[in-house]
Short mmCIF file of C-alpha atoms and ligand atoms in Angstrom, two decimals:
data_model
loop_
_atom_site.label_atom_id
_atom_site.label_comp_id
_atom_site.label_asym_id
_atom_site.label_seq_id
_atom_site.Cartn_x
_atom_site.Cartn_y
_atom_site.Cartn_z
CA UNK A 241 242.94 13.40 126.20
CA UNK A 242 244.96 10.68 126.74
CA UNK A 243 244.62 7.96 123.47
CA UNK A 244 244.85 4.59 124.46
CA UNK A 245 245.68 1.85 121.75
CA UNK A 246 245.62 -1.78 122.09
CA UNK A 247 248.88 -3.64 120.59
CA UNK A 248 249.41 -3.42 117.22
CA UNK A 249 248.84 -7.52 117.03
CA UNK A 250 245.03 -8.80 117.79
CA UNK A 251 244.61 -11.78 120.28
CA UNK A 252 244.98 -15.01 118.98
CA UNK A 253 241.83 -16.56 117.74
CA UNK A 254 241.32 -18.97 120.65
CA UNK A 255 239.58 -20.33 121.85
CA UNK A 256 238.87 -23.30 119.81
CA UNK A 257 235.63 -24.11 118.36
CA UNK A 258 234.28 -27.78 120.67
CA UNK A 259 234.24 -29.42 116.90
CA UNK A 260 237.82 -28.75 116.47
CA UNK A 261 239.18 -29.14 120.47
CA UNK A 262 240.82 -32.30 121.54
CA UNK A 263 238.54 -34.79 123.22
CA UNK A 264 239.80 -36.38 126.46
CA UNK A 265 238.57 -39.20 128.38
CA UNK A 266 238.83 -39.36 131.89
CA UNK A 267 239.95 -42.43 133.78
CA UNK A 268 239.13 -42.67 137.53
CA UNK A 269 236.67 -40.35 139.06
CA UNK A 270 238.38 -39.50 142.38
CA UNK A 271 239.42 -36.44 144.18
CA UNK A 272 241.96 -34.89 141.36
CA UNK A 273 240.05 -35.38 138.52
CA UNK A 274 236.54 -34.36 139.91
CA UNK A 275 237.58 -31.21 142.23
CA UNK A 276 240.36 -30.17 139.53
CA UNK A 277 240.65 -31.89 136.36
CA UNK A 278 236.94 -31.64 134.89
CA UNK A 279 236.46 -28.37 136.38
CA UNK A 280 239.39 -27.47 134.46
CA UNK A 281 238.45 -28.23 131.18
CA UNK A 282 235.94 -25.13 131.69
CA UNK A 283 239.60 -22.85 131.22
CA UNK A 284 240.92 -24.58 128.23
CA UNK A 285 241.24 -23.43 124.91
CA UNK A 286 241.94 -26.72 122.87
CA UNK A 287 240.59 -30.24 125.20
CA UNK A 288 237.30 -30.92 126.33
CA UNK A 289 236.06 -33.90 127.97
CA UNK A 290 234.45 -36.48 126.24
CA UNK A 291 234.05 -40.08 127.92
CA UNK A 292 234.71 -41.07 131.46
CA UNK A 293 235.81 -44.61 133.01
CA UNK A 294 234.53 -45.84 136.30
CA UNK A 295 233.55 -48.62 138.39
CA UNK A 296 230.97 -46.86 139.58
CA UNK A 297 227.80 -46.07 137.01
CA UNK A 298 225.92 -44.02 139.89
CA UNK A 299 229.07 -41.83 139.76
CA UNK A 300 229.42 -42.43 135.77
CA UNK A 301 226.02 -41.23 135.23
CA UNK A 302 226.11 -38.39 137.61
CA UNK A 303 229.49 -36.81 136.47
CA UNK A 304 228.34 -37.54 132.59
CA UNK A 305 225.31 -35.29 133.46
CA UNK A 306 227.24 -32.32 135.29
CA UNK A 307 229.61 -32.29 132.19
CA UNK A 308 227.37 -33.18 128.82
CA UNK A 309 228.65 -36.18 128.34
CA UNK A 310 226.97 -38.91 126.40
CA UNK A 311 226.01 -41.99 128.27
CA UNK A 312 227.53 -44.52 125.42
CA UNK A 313 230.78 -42.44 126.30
CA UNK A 314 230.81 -44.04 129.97
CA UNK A 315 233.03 -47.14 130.69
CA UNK A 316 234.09 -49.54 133.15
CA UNK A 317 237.27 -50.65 133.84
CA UNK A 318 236.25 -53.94 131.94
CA UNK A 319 234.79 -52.41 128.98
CA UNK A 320 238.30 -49.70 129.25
CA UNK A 321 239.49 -51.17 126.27
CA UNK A 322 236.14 -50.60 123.98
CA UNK A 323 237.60 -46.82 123.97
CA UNK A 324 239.45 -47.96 120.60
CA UNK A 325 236.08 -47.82 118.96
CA UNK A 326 235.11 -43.92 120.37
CA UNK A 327 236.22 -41.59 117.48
CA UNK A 328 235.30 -38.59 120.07
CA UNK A 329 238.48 -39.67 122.50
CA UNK A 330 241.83 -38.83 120.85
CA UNK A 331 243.62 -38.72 124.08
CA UNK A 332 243.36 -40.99 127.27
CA UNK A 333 244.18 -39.21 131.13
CA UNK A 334 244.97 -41.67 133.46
CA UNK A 335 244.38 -40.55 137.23
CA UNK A 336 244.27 -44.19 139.27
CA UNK A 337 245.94 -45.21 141.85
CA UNK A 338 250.10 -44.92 140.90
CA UNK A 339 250.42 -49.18 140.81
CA UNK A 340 247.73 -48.92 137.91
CA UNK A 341 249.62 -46.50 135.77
CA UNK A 342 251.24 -48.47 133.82
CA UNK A 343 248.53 -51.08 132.52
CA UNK A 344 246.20 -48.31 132.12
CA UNK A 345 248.61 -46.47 129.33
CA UNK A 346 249.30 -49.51 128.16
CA UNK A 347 246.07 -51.19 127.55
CA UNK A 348 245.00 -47.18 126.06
CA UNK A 349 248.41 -46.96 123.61
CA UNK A 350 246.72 -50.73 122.22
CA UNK A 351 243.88 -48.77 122.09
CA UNK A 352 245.70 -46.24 119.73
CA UNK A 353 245.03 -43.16 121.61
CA UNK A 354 247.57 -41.00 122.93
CA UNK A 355 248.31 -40.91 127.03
CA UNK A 356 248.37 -38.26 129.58
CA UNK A 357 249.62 -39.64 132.86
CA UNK A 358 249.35 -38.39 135.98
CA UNK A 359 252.50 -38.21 138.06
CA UNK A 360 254.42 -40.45 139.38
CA UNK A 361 254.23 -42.30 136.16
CA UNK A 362 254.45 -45.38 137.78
CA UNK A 363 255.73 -47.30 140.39
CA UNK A 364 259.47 -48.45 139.25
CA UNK A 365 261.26 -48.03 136.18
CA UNK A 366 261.14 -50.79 134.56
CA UNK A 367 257.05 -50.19 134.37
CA UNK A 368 258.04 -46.83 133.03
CA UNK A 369 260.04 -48.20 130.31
CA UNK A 370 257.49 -50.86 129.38
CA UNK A 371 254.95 -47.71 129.34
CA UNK A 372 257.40 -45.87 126.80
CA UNK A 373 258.00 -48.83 124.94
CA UNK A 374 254.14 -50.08 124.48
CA UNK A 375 253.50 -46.01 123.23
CA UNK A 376 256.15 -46.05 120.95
CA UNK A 377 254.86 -49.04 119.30
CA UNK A 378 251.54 -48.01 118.83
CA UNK A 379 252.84 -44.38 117.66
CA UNK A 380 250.81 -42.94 120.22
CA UNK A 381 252.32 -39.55 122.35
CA UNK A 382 253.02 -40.19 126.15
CA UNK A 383 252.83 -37.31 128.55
CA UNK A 384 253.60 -37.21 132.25
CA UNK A 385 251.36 -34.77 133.86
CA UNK A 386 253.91 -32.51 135.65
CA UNK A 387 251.53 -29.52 135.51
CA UNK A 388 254.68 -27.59 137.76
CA UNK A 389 256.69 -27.28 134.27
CA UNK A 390 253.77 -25.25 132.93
CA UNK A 391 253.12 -23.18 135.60
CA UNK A 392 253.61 -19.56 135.45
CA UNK A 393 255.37 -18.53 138.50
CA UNK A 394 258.06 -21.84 138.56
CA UNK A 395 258.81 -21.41 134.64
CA UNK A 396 259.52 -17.73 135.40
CA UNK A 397 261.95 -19.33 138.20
CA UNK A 398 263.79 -21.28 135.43
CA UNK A 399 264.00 -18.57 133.23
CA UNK A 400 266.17 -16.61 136.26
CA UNK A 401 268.04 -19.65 136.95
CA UNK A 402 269.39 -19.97 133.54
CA UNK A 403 269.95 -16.69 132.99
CA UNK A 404 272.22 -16.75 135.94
CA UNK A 405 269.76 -13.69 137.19
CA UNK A 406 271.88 -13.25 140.34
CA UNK A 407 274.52 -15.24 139.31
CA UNK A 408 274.87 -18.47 139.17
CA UNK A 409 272.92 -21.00 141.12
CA UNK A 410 275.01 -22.68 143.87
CA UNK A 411 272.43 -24.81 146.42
CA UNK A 412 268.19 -25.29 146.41
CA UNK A 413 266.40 -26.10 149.63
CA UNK A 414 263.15 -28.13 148.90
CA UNK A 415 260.18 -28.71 151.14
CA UNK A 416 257.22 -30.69 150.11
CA UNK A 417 255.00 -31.89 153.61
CA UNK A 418 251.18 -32.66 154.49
CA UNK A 419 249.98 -34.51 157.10
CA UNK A 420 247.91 -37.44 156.47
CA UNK A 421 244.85 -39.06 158.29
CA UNK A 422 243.66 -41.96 157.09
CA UNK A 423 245.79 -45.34 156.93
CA UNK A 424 243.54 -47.24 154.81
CA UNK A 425 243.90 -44.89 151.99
CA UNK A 426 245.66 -46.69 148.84
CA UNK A 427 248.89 -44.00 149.25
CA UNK A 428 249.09 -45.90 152.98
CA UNK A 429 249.36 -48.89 150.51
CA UNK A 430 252.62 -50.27 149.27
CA UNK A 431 251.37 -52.25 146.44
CA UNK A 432 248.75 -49.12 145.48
CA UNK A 433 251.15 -46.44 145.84
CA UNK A 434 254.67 -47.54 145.26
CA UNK A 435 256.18 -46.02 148.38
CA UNK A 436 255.05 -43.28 150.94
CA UNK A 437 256.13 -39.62 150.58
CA UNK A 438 258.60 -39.71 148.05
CA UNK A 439 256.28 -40.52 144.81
CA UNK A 440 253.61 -38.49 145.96
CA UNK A 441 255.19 -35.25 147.15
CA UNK A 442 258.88 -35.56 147.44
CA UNK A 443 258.57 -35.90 143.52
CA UNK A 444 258.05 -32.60 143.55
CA UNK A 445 260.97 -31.11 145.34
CA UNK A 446 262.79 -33.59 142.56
CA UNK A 447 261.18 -32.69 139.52
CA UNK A 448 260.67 -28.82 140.09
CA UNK A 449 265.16 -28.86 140.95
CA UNK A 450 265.66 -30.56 138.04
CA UNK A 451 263.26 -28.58 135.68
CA UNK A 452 264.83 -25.31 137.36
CA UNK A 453 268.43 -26.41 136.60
CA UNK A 454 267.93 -28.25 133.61
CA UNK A 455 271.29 -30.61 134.14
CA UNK A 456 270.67 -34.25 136.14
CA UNK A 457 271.95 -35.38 139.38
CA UNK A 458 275.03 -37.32 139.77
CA UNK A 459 274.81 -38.90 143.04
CA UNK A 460 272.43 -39.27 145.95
CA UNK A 461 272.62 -39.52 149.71
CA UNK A 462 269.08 -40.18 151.67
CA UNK A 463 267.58 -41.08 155.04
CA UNK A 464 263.83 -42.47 155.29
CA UNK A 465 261.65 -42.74 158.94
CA UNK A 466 258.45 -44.27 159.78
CA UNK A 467 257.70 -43.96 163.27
CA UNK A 468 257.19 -47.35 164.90
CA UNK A 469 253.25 -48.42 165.54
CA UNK A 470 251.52 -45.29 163.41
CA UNK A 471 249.00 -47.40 161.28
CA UNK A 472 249.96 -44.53 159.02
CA UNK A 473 253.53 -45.67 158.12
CA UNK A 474 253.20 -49.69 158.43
CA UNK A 475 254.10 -50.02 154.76
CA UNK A 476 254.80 -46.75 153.40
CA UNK A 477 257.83 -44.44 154.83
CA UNK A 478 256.79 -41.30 156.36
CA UNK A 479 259.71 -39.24 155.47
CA UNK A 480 262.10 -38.83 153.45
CA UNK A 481 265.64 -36.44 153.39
CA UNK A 482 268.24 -36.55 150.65
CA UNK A 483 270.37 -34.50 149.07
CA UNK A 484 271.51 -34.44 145.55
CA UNK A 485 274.96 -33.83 143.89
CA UNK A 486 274.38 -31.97 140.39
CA UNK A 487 276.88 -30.98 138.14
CA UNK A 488 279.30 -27.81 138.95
CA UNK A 489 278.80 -28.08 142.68
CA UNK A 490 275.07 -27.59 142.59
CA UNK A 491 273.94 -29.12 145.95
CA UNK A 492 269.96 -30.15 146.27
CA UNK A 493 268.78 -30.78 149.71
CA UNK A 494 265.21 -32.19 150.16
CA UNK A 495 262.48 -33.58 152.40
CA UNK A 496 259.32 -34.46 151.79
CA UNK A 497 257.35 -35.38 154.87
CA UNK A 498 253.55 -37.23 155.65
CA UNK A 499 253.61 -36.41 159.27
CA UNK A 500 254.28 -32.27 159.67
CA UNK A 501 251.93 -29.31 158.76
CA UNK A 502 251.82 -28.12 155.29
CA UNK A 503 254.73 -26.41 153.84
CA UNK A 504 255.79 -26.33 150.04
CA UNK A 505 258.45 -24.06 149.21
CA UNK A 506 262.17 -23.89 147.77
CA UNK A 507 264.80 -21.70 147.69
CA UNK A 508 267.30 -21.13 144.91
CA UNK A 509 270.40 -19.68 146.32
CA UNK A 510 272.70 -18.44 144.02
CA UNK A 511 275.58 -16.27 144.06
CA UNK A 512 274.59 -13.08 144.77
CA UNK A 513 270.67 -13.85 145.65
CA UNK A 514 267.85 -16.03 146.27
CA UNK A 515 265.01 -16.83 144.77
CA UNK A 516 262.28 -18.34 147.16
CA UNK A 517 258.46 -19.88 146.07
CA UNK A 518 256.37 -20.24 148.71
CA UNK A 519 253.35 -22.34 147.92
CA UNK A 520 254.94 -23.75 144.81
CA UNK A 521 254.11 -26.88 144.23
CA UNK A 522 250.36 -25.82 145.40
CA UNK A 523 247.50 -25.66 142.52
CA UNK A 524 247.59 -21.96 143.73
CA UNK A 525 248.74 -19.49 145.68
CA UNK A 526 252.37 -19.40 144.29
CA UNK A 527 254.29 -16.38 145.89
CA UNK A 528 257.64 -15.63 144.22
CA UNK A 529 260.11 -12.95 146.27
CA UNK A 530 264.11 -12.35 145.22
CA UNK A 531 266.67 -10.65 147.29
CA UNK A 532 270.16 -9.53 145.82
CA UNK A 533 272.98 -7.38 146.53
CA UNK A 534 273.42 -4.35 144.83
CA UNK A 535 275.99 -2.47 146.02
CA UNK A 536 275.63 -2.16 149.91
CA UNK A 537 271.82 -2.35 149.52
CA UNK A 538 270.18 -5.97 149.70
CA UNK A 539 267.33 -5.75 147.32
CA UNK A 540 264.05 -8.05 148.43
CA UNK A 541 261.79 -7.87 146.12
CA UNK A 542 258.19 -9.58 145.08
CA UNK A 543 257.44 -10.32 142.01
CA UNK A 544 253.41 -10.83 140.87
CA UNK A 545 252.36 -12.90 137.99
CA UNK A 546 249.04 -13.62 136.75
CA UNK A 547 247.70 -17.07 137.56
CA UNK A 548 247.08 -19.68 135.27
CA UNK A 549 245.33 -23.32 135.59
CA UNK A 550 247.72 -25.41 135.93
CA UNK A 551 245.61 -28.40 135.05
CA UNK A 552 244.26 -26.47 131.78
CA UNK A 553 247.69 -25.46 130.85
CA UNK A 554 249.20 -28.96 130.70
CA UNK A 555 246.24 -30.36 128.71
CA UNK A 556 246.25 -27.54 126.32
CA UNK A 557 250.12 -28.02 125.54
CA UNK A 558 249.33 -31.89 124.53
CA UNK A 559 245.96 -31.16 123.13
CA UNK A 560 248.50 -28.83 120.91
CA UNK A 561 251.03 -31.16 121.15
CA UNK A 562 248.52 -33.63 119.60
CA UNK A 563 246.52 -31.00 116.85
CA UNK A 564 250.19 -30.62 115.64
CA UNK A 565 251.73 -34.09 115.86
CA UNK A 566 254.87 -32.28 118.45
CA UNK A 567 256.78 -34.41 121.53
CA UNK A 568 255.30 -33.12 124.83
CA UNK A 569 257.77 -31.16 126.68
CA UNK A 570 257.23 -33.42 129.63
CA UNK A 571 257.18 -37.16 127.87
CA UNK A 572 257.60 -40.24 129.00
CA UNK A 573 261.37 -40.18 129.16
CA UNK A 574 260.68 -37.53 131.76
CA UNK A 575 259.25 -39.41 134.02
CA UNK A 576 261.89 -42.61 133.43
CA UNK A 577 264.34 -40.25 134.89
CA UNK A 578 262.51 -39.11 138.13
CA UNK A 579 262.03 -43.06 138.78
CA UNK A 580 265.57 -44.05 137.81
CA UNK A 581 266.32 -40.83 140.61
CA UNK A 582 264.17 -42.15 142.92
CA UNK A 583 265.20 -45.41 142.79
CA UNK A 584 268.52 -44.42 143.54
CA UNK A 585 267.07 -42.50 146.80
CA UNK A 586 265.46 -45.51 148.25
CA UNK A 587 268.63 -47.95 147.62
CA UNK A 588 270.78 -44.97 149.54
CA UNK A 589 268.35 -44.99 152.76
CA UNK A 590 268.83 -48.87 152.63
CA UNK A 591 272.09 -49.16 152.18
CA UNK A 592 273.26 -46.00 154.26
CA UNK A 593 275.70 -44.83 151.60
CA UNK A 594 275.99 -42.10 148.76
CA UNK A 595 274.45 -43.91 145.19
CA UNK A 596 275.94 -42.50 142.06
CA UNK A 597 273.75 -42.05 138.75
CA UNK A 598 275.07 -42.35 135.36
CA UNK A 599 276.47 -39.00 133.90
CA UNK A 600 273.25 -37.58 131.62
CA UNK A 601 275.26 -34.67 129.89
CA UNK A 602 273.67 -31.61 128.63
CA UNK A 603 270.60 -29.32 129.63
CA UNK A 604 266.88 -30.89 128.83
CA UNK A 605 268.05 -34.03 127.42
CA UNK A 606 264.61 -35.61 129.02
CA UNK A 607 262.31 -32.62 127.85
CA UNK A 608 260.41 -32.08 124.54
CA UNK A 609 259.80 -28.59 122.98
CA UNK A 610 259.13 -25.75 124.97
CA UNK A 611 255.16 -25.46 125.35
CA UNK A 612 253.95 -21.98 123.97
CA UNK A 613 252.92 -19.31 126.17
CA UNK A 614 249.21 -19.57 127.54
P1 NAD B 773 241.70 -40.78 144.70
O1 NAD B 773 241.85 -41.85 145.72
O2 NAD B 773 240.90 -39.58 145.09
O3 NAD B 773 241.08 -41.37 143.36
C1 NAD B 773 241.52 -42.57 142.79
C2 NAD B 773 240.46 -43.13 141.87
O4 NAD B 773 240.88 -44.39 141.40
C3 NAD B 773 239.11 -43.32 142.58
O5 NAD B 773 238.07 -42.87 141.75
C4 NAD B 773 239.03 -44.81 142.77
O6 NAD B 773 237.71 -45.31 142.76
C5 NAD B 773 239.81 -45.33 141.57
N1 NAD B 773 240.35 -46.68 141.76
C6 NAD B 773 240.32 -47.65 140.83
N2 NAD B 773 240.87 -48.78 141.30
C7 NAD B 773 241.23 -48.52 142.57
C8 NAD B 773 241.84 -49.32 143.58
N3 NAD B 773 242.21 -50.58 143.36
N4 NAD B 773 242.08 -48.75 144.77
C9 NAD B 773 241.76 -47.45 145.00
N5 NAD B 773 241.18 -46.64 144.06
C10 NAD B 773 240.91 -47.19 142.86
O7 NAD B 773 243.17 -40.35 144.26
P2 NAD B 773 243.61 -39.00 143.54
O8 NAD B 773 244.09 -38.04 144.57
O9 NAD B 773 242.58 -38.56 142.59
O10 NAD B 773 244.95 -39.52 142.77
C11 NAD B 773 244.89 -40.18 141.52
C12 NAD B 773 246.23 -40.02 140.79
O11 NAD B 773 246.46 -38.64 140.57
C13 NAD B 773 247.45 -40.51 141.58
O12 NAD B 773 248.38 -41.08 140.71
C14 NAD B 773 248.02 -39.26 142.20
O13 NAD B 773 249.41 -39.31 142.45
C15 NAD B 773 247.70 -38.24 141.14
N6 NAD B 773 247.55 -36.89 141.71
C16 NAD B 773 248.18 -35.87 141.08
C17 NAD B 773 248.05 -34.59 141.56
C18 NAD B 773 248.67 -33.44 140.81
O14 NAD B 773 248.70 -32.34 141.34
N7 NAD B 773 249.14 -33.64 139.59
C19 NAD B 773 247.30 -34.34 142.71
C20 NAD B 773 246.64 -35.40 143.32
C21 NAD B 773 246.77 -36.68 142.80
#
C-alpha cells in the first residue's frame, strides 16, 4: 500500500488570530473596494477591516453591517481626519477618485497611520513627491497598490525573464483596452482622473514591463487620439500608443485604448521564445503559455498556477510589511517613477518627438524587499 507523507515541514501557523491582524480602514465605498476589496479581506491572513469613510451614512451604515464593523468606526470625509484618534486603524487604503490621492495620504500620514494607495498614485509627480515627502515625515509606510507585482502568474513571468528562460528578452507587446459608456463618469473627467486611458489602464502595460524587466526606460515616443464629438473623449484622450527604449535594446511597444473590446495581454519575446499572458492584468483568469525552440521542434507549452487574490495578497505583504516595520516592495518611489514615465508619454504625443528620461541604473532601484510567498 502506497504510504503517503505530508512534507517534513508543517504549514505555517496562519492565519492570524483578528486580535493580532492589521486593521484597515477603507476610504471610498465605490465599485473596487465594495465588489473586491472588502470581499477580499475574507482571504487574508494578516488585515481585516476596521473603519470605513464615506459621504454617504446610508451606505456607511449598510456596508458597516455586512462587514462587523462598529458604527463609531464610520467617517465622513469631514470627520477623515478624527481617524488619528481610532487605535483599531493602523493602516489607511485610499480608493477615491485619482485627483484625491494625494490629500487623502496626506491628511492620513498627519494622521500617523500608514497608506495604501490605490494606483495611479496620483495625478502628476510633483503630487507624488509631496505624498512621499508628507509620509516620510510622519514615519508612516507608503504603498502603491500595484496588486500585478504580487500576482502569481506575472511574478512567475519575471522570474523567466530574469533568468533569461529562453534567452534573453529582446521586445514586449502590451495591450491594455475596455470600452467605456458613460461620459459623466469622473475617469471622463480631467480634473477627477488626471488623463484618460493612460493612468487607468495603460499604467498597466507600463508597470507590469517594467516590473518584468526590472531596468527603467530611457526614452519615449507616443501618439494619443480622441475622436472628435464622442462626449466620451471631450477631456480625456481615448488612446494612447508609445513605445519605450530600455536599456540593451529592449524595445516596449504599448497601447492602451477606451474605445475597443476588452483585451489585456503581453508578450515577452525573447531570443529563442515567447512568453505570452493573456488576461493579465485581469483580477482573474490569467493564462500563461511559452513557446521555444528546441532543436527543430518549437515547444508551446501552458503553464497552470494556482490562483491567488490579488487584492488579499497586496494587503497581506504591507499588513506584514507593517507587523514587521519592512519597506513595501511597491512604495511610494514606485509610483514617482510610473508618473515621471508617464509624464514623459504625454509631453511626446504633444510635442511629436522622442522624450528622453534620465539614466536610472541598476535592476529594482524603485522596489522594496521581495514580498514572501503567499
Ligand atoms: P468608483 O467611481 O466606483 O468609486 C469612487 C468612490 O469615490 C465612490 O464611492 C465615490 O462616492 C467616491 N468619491 C468621493 N469623492 C468623489 C468625487 N468628487 N467624485 C466622484 N467620486 C467621489 O471608482 P473605483 O473604480 O472604485 O476607483 C477608485 C480608485 O481605485 C481609482 O483610483 C482607481 O484607479 C482605482 N482602481 C484600481 C483598480 C485595481 O485593480 N487596482 C481597479 C479599479 C479602480
Amino acid at each position: 500500500m502506497e504510504v503517503r507523507r505530508g512534507p517534513a515541514v508543517g504549514p505555517r501557523p496562519y492565519p492570524l488570530p483578528p486580535d493580532k491582524r492589521v486593521g484597515y480602514a477603507l476610504v471610498g465605498l465605490g465599485h473596487l473596494t465594495l465588489e473586491e476589496i472588502l470581499p477580499a479581506f475574507g482571504e487574508c491572513k494578516k488585515s481585516k477591516p476596521v473603519a470605513l469613510v464615506s459621504a454617504s451614512p446610508e451606505k456607511l451604515k449598510k456596508v458597516a453591517q455586512q462587514y462587523g464593523i462598529k458604527p463609531e468606526s464610520c467617517y465622513s470625509y469631514e470627520n477623515y481626519d478624527k481617524l488619528k484618534d481610532n487605535p483599531e486603524v493602523q493602516v489607511i487604503y485610499i480608493v477615491l477618485p485619482n485627483s484625491m490621492h494625494a490629500e487623502y495620504t496626506i491628511r492620513g500620514a498627519q494622521a500617523g497611520k500608514h497608506i495604501l494607495c490605490e494606483k495611479p498614485m496620483a495625478t502628476s509627480v510633483r503630487e507624488c513627491e509631496l505624498m512621499i515627502d508628507a509620509c516620510k515625515k510622519a514615519n508612516v509606510k507608503l504603498m502603491v497598490a500595484y496588486r500585478i507585482q504580487y500576482e502569481p502568474y506575472n511574478r512567475q513571468v519575471k522570474e523567466m525573464v530574469r533568468g533569461n528562460k529562453f534567452g534573453k528578452p529582446k521586445y514586449i507587446e502590451a495591450q491594455n483596452s475596455q470600452s467605456s459608456a458613460n461620459p459623466d463618469h469622473w475617469r471622463h473627467k480631467k480634473d477627477l482622473a488626471g488623463g484618460g486611458s493612460l493612468p487607468d489602464i495603460g499604467l498597466y502595460c507600463l508597470n507590469t514591463s517594467r516590473f518584468v524587466l526590472g531596468t527603467e526606460p530611457t526614452e519615449v515616443f507616443a501618439y494619443t487620439y480622441s475622436t472628435p464629438g464622442n462626449p466620451l473623449f471631450k477631456e480625456i484622450e481615448e488612446v494612447v500608443s508609445w513605445q519605450m527604449r530600455f536599456p540593451e535594446g529592449v524595445f516596449v511597444n504599448c497601447v492602451s485604448h477606451y474605445n475597443t473590446h476588452d483585451s489585456r495581454f503581453y508578450r515577452v519575446n525573447t531570443e529563442r521564445g515567447w512568453i505570452h499572458v493573456d488576461n493579465a492584468y485581469a483580477y482573474t483568469g490569467q493564462q500563461l503559455q511559452t513557446s521555444h525552440a528546441e532543436g527543430p521542434a518549437k515547444m508551446k507549452n501552458q503553464m497552470v498556477l494556482s490562483e491567488k487574490n490579488q487584492f488579499a495578497a497586496e494587503m497581506d505583504h504591507f499588513s506584514e510589511c507593517v507587523l514587521e516595520n519592512k519597506a513595501p516592495h511597491t512604495p511610494g518611489e514606485e509610483g514617482l517613477q510610473d508618473h515621471r514615465i508617464m509624464e514623459a508619454i504625454y509631453q511626446s504625443a504633444r510635442e511629436g518627438r522622442p522624450v528622453k528620461l534620465p539614466e536610472v541604473k541598476g535592476t529594482d532601484v524603485f522596489r522594496g524587499p521581495e514580498p514572501k510567498p503567499v
